[in-house]
Coordinates of C-alpha atoms in Angstrom, one line a residue:
M110 CA -13.8 14.6 119.2
P111 CA -15.0 17.6 117.1
H112 CA -13.0 18.4 114.0
H113 CA -10.8 15.4 114.5
I114 CA -8.4 17.4 116.6
S115 CA -8.5 16.7 120.3
K116 CA -6.2 19.4 121.5
M117 CA -3.3 21.5 120.3
V118 CA -1.2 23.8 122.5
Y119 CA 1.9 25.9 122.1
V120 CA 4.3 28.0 124.1
G121 CA 5.7 31.2 122.8
K122 CA 4.9 32.5 119.3
E123 CA 1.8 31.3 117.5
P124 CA 2.7 28.3 115.3
W125 CA 2.5 28.8 111.5
H126 CA -0.3 26.3 111.0
G127 CA -2.8 28.3 113.0
L128 CA -4.2 25.4 115.0
R129 CA -3.5 26.5 118.5
T130 CA -4.3 27.1 122.2
A131 CA -1.7 29.3 124.1
L132 CA 0.1 28.2 127.2
P133 CA 2.2 30.6 129.4
A134 CA 5.8 31.0 128.4
N135 CA 6.9 29.5 131.6
A136 CA 4.8 26.3 131.2
D137 CA 6.8 23.2 132.1
Y138 CA 7.0 19.9 130.2
D139 CA 4.2 18.2 132.3
A140 CA 1.9 21.1 131.7
L141 CA 2.5 21.0 128.0
V142 CA 1.8 17.3 127.7
Q143 CA -1.3 17.5 129.8
A144 CA -2.7 20.4 127.9
A145 CA -1.9 18.7 124.6
G146 CA -4.3 15.9 125.5
F147 CA -1.8 13.1 125.7
Y148 CA -4.1 10.5 127.2
T149 CA -3.3 6.9 128.1
A150 CA -4.2 4.1 125.7
V151 CA -5.4 0.9 127.2
E152 CA -5.7 -2.7 125.8
R153 CA -8.9 -4.8 125.8
P154 CA -9.6 -8.3 124.5
V155 CA -11.5 -8.7 121.2
F156 CA -14.5 -11.0 121.1
S157 CA -16.6 -12.2 118.1
P158 CA -19.9 -13.9 119.0
P159 CA -20.7 -16.7 119.3
M160 CA -17.1 -17.3 120.4
V161 CA -16.7 -17.3 124.2
E162 CA -13.0 -16.9 124.2
A163 CA -11.2 -13.8 123.1
I164 CA -9.6 -13.7 119.6
P165 CA -6.1 -14.9 120.5
D166 CA -4.0 -12.8 118.0
R167 CA -5.8 -9.5 118.3
K168 CA -6.4 -6.8 120.9
A169 CA -8.3 -3.5 120.9
L170 CA -7.0 -0.1 122.0
F171 CA -9.2 2.5 123.7
R172 CA -8.7 5.9 125.3
E173 CA -8.6 5.5 129.1
D174 CA -10.1 8.9 129.7
T175 CA -13.1 8.9 127.4
G176 CA -13.4 5.2 126.6
E177 CA -13.4 6.0 122.9
Y178 CA -12.2 3.2 120.5
L179 CA -8.9 3.7 118.7
S180 CA -8.0 0.6 116.8
T181 CA -7.7 -3.2 116.7
V182 CA -4.1 -4.4 116.5
S183 CA -2.1 -7.6 116.5
K184 CA -1.1 -9.3 119.8
G185 CA 2.5 -8.4 119.2
Y186 CA 1.8 -4.7 118.9
E187 CA 3.4 -2.8 121.8
V188 CA 1.6 0.2 123.1
V189 CA 3.9 3.1 123.7
Q190 CA 2.1 6.1 125.3
F191 CA 2.3 9.6 123.8
A192 CA 3.6 11.1 127.0
E193 CA 6.4 8.4 127.1
V194 CA 7.5 9.3 123.5
A195 CA 7.2 13.0 124.2
R196 CA 9.4 12.9 127.3
T197 CA 12.1 10.8 125.6
L198 CA 12.2 13.1 122.6
V199 CA 12.3 16.3 124.7
E200 CA 15.2 14.9 126.8
A201 CA 17.1 13.7 123.7
A202 CA 16.5 17.1 122.0
G203 CA 18.5 18.9 124.7
G204 CA 21.8 17.7 123.2
V205 CA 21.1 19.4 119.9
R206 CA 19.3 22.5 121.4
C207 CA 16.0 21.6 119.8
I208 CA 13.1 23.1 121.7
F209 CA 9.7 21.4 121.4
H210 CA 7.1 24.2 121.9
T211 CA 4.0 22.8 120.2
A212 CA 2.1 19.6 120.8
G213 CA -1.3 18.1 120.1
T214 CA -3.4 15.2 118.9
L215 CA -4.8 14.6 115.4
G216 CA -7.2 12.1 113.7
R217 CA -10.3 10.3 114.8
N218 CA -10.6 10.4 118.6
G219 CA -7.1 11.9 118.8
V220 CA -5.5 8.6 117.5
R221 CA -2.1 10.3 116.7
G222 CA 0.0 12.4 119.1
W223 CA 2.7 14.8 117.9
L224 CA 5.3 17.3 119.1
L225 CA 6.8 20.1 116.9
G226 CA 10.3 21.5 117.8
E227 CA 12.7 24.0 116.3
L228 CA 16.4 23.8 115.9
P229 CA 18.4 27.0 116.3
E230 CA 20.0 28.9 113.3
P231 CA 17.7 28.8 110.3
L232 CA 19.1 27.7 107.0
L233 CA 20.0 30.3 104.4
V234 CA 19.8 29.3 100.7
R235 CA 21.9 31.1 98.1
G236 CA 19.9 33.8 96.3
D237 CA 16.7 33.2 98.4
K238 CA 15.7 36.1 100.6
S239 CA 13.6 33.8 102.9
P240 CA 15.2 31.8 105.7
I241 CA 14.3 28.1 106.2
K242 CA 13.2 27.3 109.7
R243 CA 14.6 24.0 110.9
Y244 CA 11.6 22.2 112.4
V245 CA 11.6 18.7 113.8
L246 CA 8.3 16.7 114.0
G247 CA 7.9 13.8 116.4
Y248 CA 4.7 11.7 116.2
C249 CA 3.2 8.3 116.8
G250 CA -0.2 6.7 116.8
H251 CA -2.5 4.2 118.3
D252 CA -4.0 3.3 114.9
G253 CA -1.9 0.1 114.3
T254 CA 0.0 1.6 111.4
T255 CA 1.7 4.8 112.5
A256 CA 5.2 4.2 113.8
I257 CA 7.1 6.4 116.3
T258 CA 8.6 8.9 113.8
L259 CA 11.0 11.8 113.8
K260 CA 10.9 13.9 110.7
N261 CA 12.5 16.9 109.1
V262 CA 9.7 19.4 108.4
A263 CA 11.9 22.4 107.3
T264 CA 9.6 25.3 106.5
R265 CA 10.4 28.3 104.2
V266 CA 9.3 31.4 106.2
V267 CA 8.0 33.7 103.4
C268 CA 5.5 31.2 102.0
Q269 CA 5.2 28.6 104.8
N270 CA 6.1 25.8 102.4
T271 CA 7.0 22.6 104.3
L272 CA 10.0 21.4 102.4
G273 CA 11.7 18.8 104.6
V274 CA 8.9 16.2 104.0
A275 CA 10.2 16.0 100.4
L276 CA 13.1 14.1 101.8
S277 CA 13.0 10.5 103.0
E278 CA 14.6 8.2 105.6
K279 CA 17.6 7.5 103.2
D280 CA 18.3 11.2 103.1
G281 CA 18.6 11.3 106.9
A282 CA 15.3 13.2 107.2
E283 CA 13.2 10.5 108.9
W284 CA 13.6 8.0 111.7
H285 CA 11.1 5.2 112.6
I286 CA 10.4 2.8 115.5
P287 CA 7.7 0.3 114.7
H288 CA 5.4 -0.8 117.5
T289 CA 7.1 -4.1 118.1
T290 CA 8.1 -5.7 121.3
S291 CA 11.4 -3.7 121.3
A292 CA 9.8 -0.3 120.8
K293 CA 10.4 0.9 124.4
V294 CA 14.0 -0.3 124.2
R295 CA 14.6 1.5 120.9
L296 CA 13.3 4.8 122.4
E297 CA 16.8 4.9 123.9
E298 CA 18.1 5.5 120.4
A299 CA 16.3 8.9 120.2
G300 CA 19.6 10.8 121.1
L301 CA 21.3 9.2 118.1
A302 CA 18.3 9.9 115.9
F303 CA 18.4 13.5 116.7
R304 CA 22.1 13.7 115.8
L305 CA 21.4 12.0 112.5
L306 CA 18.5 14.3 111.9
V307 CA 20.8 17.3 112.5
E308 CA 23.3 15.9 110.1
G309 CA 20.5 15.3 107.6
Y310 CA 19.7 19.0 107.8
E311 CA 23.3 19.8 106.8
R312 CA 22.7 17.6 103.7
F313 CA 19.4 19.3 103.1
G314 CA 21.1 22.7 103.1
E315 CA 23.7 21.5 100.6
L316 CA 20.9 20.1 98.3
A317 CA 18.9 23.4 98.6
N318 CA 22.0 25.4 97.5
H319 CA 22.6 23.1 94.6
L320 CA 19.0 23.4 93.5
A321 CA 19.1 27.2 93.9
V322 CA 21.9 27.6 91.3
Q323 CA 20.7 24.9 88.9
P324 CA 18.9 26.4 85.8
F325 CA 15.5 24.9 85.3
N326 CA 13.2 25.7 82.4
E327 CA 9.5 25.2 81.7
H328 CA 10.1 22.3 79.4
Q329 CA 11.9 20.5 82.3
L330 CA 9.0 21.5 84.6
Q331 CA 6.5 19.9 82.2
L332 CA 8.5 16.6 82.3
V333 CA 8.3 16.7 86.1
L334 CA 4.5 17.4 85.9
N335 CA 4.1 14.4 83.6
R336 CA 5.5 12.2 86.4
V337 CA 3.8 13.9 89.4
M338 CA 0.5 15.0 87.9
P339 CA 0.1 12.9 84.7
L340 CA -2.8 13.5 82.4
P341 CA -4.7 10.2 81.5
E342 CA -4.1 9.1 77.9
D343 CA -7.7 9.3 76.8
E344 CA -10.0 11.7 74.9
A345 CA -11.7 13.0 78.0
K346 CA -11.1 16.4 79.5
H347 CA -9.5 16.5 82.9
P348 CA -10.0 20.1 84.1
R349 CA -9.0 19.4 87.7
I350 CA -5.6 18.0 86.8
T351 CA -5.1 20.5 84.0
N352 CA -5.8 23.4 86.4
A353 CA -3.5 22.0 89.0
R354 CA -0.7 21.6 86.4
N355 CA -1.2 25.2 85.2
K356 CA -1.1 26.5 88.8
V357 CA 2.2 24.8 89.4
V358 CA 3.6 26.5 86.2
E359 CA 2.3 29.8 87.4
L360 CA 3.9 29.3 90.9
F361 CA 7.2 28.3 89.2
H362 CA 7.3 31.8 87.6
A363 CA 5.6 33.9 90.2
G364 CA 5.2 32.0 93.5
T365 CA 5.5 33.6 96.9
G366 CA 9.1 34.9 97.2
I367 CA 10.2 33.5 93.8
E368 CA 12.3 36.5 92.7
G369 CA 15.8 37.5 91.8
D370 CA 18.5 34.8 91.5
I371 CA 16.2 31.8 92.3
Q372 CA 13.9 32.5 89.4
G373 CA 14.2 29.8 86.7
T374 CA 16.0 27.4 89.0
A375 CA 15.3 23.9 90.3
W376 CA 14.8 25.5 93.7
A377 CA 11.9 27.5 92.2
A378 CA 10.5 24.3 90.8
L379 CA 10.5 22.6 94.2
Q380 CA 8.8 25.7 95.8
A381 CA 6.1 25.6 93.1
F382 CA 5.2 22.0 93.9
S383 CA 5.4 22.7 97.6
E384 CA 3.3 25.8 97.5
W385 CA 0.7 24.0 95.5
A386 CA 0.6 21.0 97.7
D387 CA 0.5 23.0 101.0
H388 CA -1.8 25.9 100.0
H389 CA -3.6 25.2 96.8
R390 CA -4.3 21.5 96.6
H391 CA -8.0 20.8 97.2
T392 CA -8.7 19.2 100.5
R393 CA -12.1 17.4 100.3
A394 CA -14.3 18.3 103.3
V395 CA -15.4 15.3 105.4
Q396 CA -18.2 15.6 107.9
G397 CA -16.9 16.0 111.4
K398 CA -13.5 17.1 110.3
K399 CA -11.9 20.5 110.1
V400 CA -10.3 21.2 106.7
E401 CA -7.3 22.9 108.3
T402 CA -6.6 19.9 110.4
M403 CA -6.9 17.5 107.4
R404 CA -4.5 19.7 105.5
L405 CA -2.0 19.7 108.3
E406 CA -2.1 15.9 108.4
S407 CA -1.6 15.7 104.7
I408 CA 1.3 18.2 104.7
W409 CA 3.2 16.3 107.5
M410 CA 2.1 12.7 107.0
G411 CA 0.0 12.2 103.9
K412 CA -0.6 12.8 100.3
A413 CA 0.9 16.4 100.2
A414 CA 4.2 15.1 101.7
A415 CA 4.3 12.1 99.3
M416 CA 3.7 14.5 96.3
K417 CA 6.6 16.7 97.3
R418 CA 8.9 13.7 97.8
Q419 CA 8.0 12.5 94.2
A420 CA 8.5 16.1 92.8
L421 CA 11.9 16.4 94.4
A422 CA 13.0 13.1 92.9
A423 CA 11.8 14.1 89.5
I424 CA 13.3 17.6 89.7
A425 CA 16.7 16.1 90.7
D426 CA 16.5 13.6 87.8
N427 CA 15.8 16.4 85.3
A428 CA 18.5 18.6 86.8
Q429 CA 20.9 15.6 86.9
L430 CA 21.4 15.9 90.6
R431 CA 22.1 12.8 92.8
L432 CA 20.0 12.4 95.9
A433 CA 21.1 10.0 98.7
A434 CA 21.4 6.4 97.6

């Protein structure tokens, strides 16, 4: 599909990431799922000439609607359809008043399907004028590697920094179901997962408030940079890395919404890395892909998310704060 995004729809306000097609405010669940492009994935045997029999421990996945190839997976891989996951998550979300209002597909031939929801009552961090919207991302893929996942993608409103991805499963910020033979059975755990995710948000709020009152200086920031963006120990110049490090320092002092009491804090340091990863990190153009789509995948599921997770761990170490064990 063009730009590696099959479809993306939303109900209500335009989503922050700007990849969108509007649906009426009264659109129901079935209309949302259909418009989002949640197709059915089908299994087919895999052959390798001159063999006459199919390869016994492999199968291929294709889109039923277009016939496009998705992936080759093991025989024990259980296909769980996007619409199946979406319905389960939407029903489970009712107990915690999470409203899924955005959905779509990403990746080659729409190999990953996702839903974005919002919990009520944004987080407020001490000294920060910007609220933190409590978003929940649910996604899965037919690529053989992407598990059914629920993830905290808390987003700071003033700068649209996605902060929740800096946390991990041990922080109560992620929940996974691998595509094994019990995947459909484990979907029943979605209600519990949502409750754990909400509890994880409470811990995230506590951590954010600790970071917001923890003094943090440029020397400490440099130590974090040495872990997250290390300069190679050679005589060559590395302008790309040097420029990135300098930009993070600049954002630490004068990033979007970094003012007042949060200046010179560990919270400002996390914002600096998040703003760089989300808005300044170079995304290499690939033919047939839209840069905005690639950046969104990176923020939610890829290198940008991993970098923020690494930065938070290093900041916490330097500030002598304990994260979840």
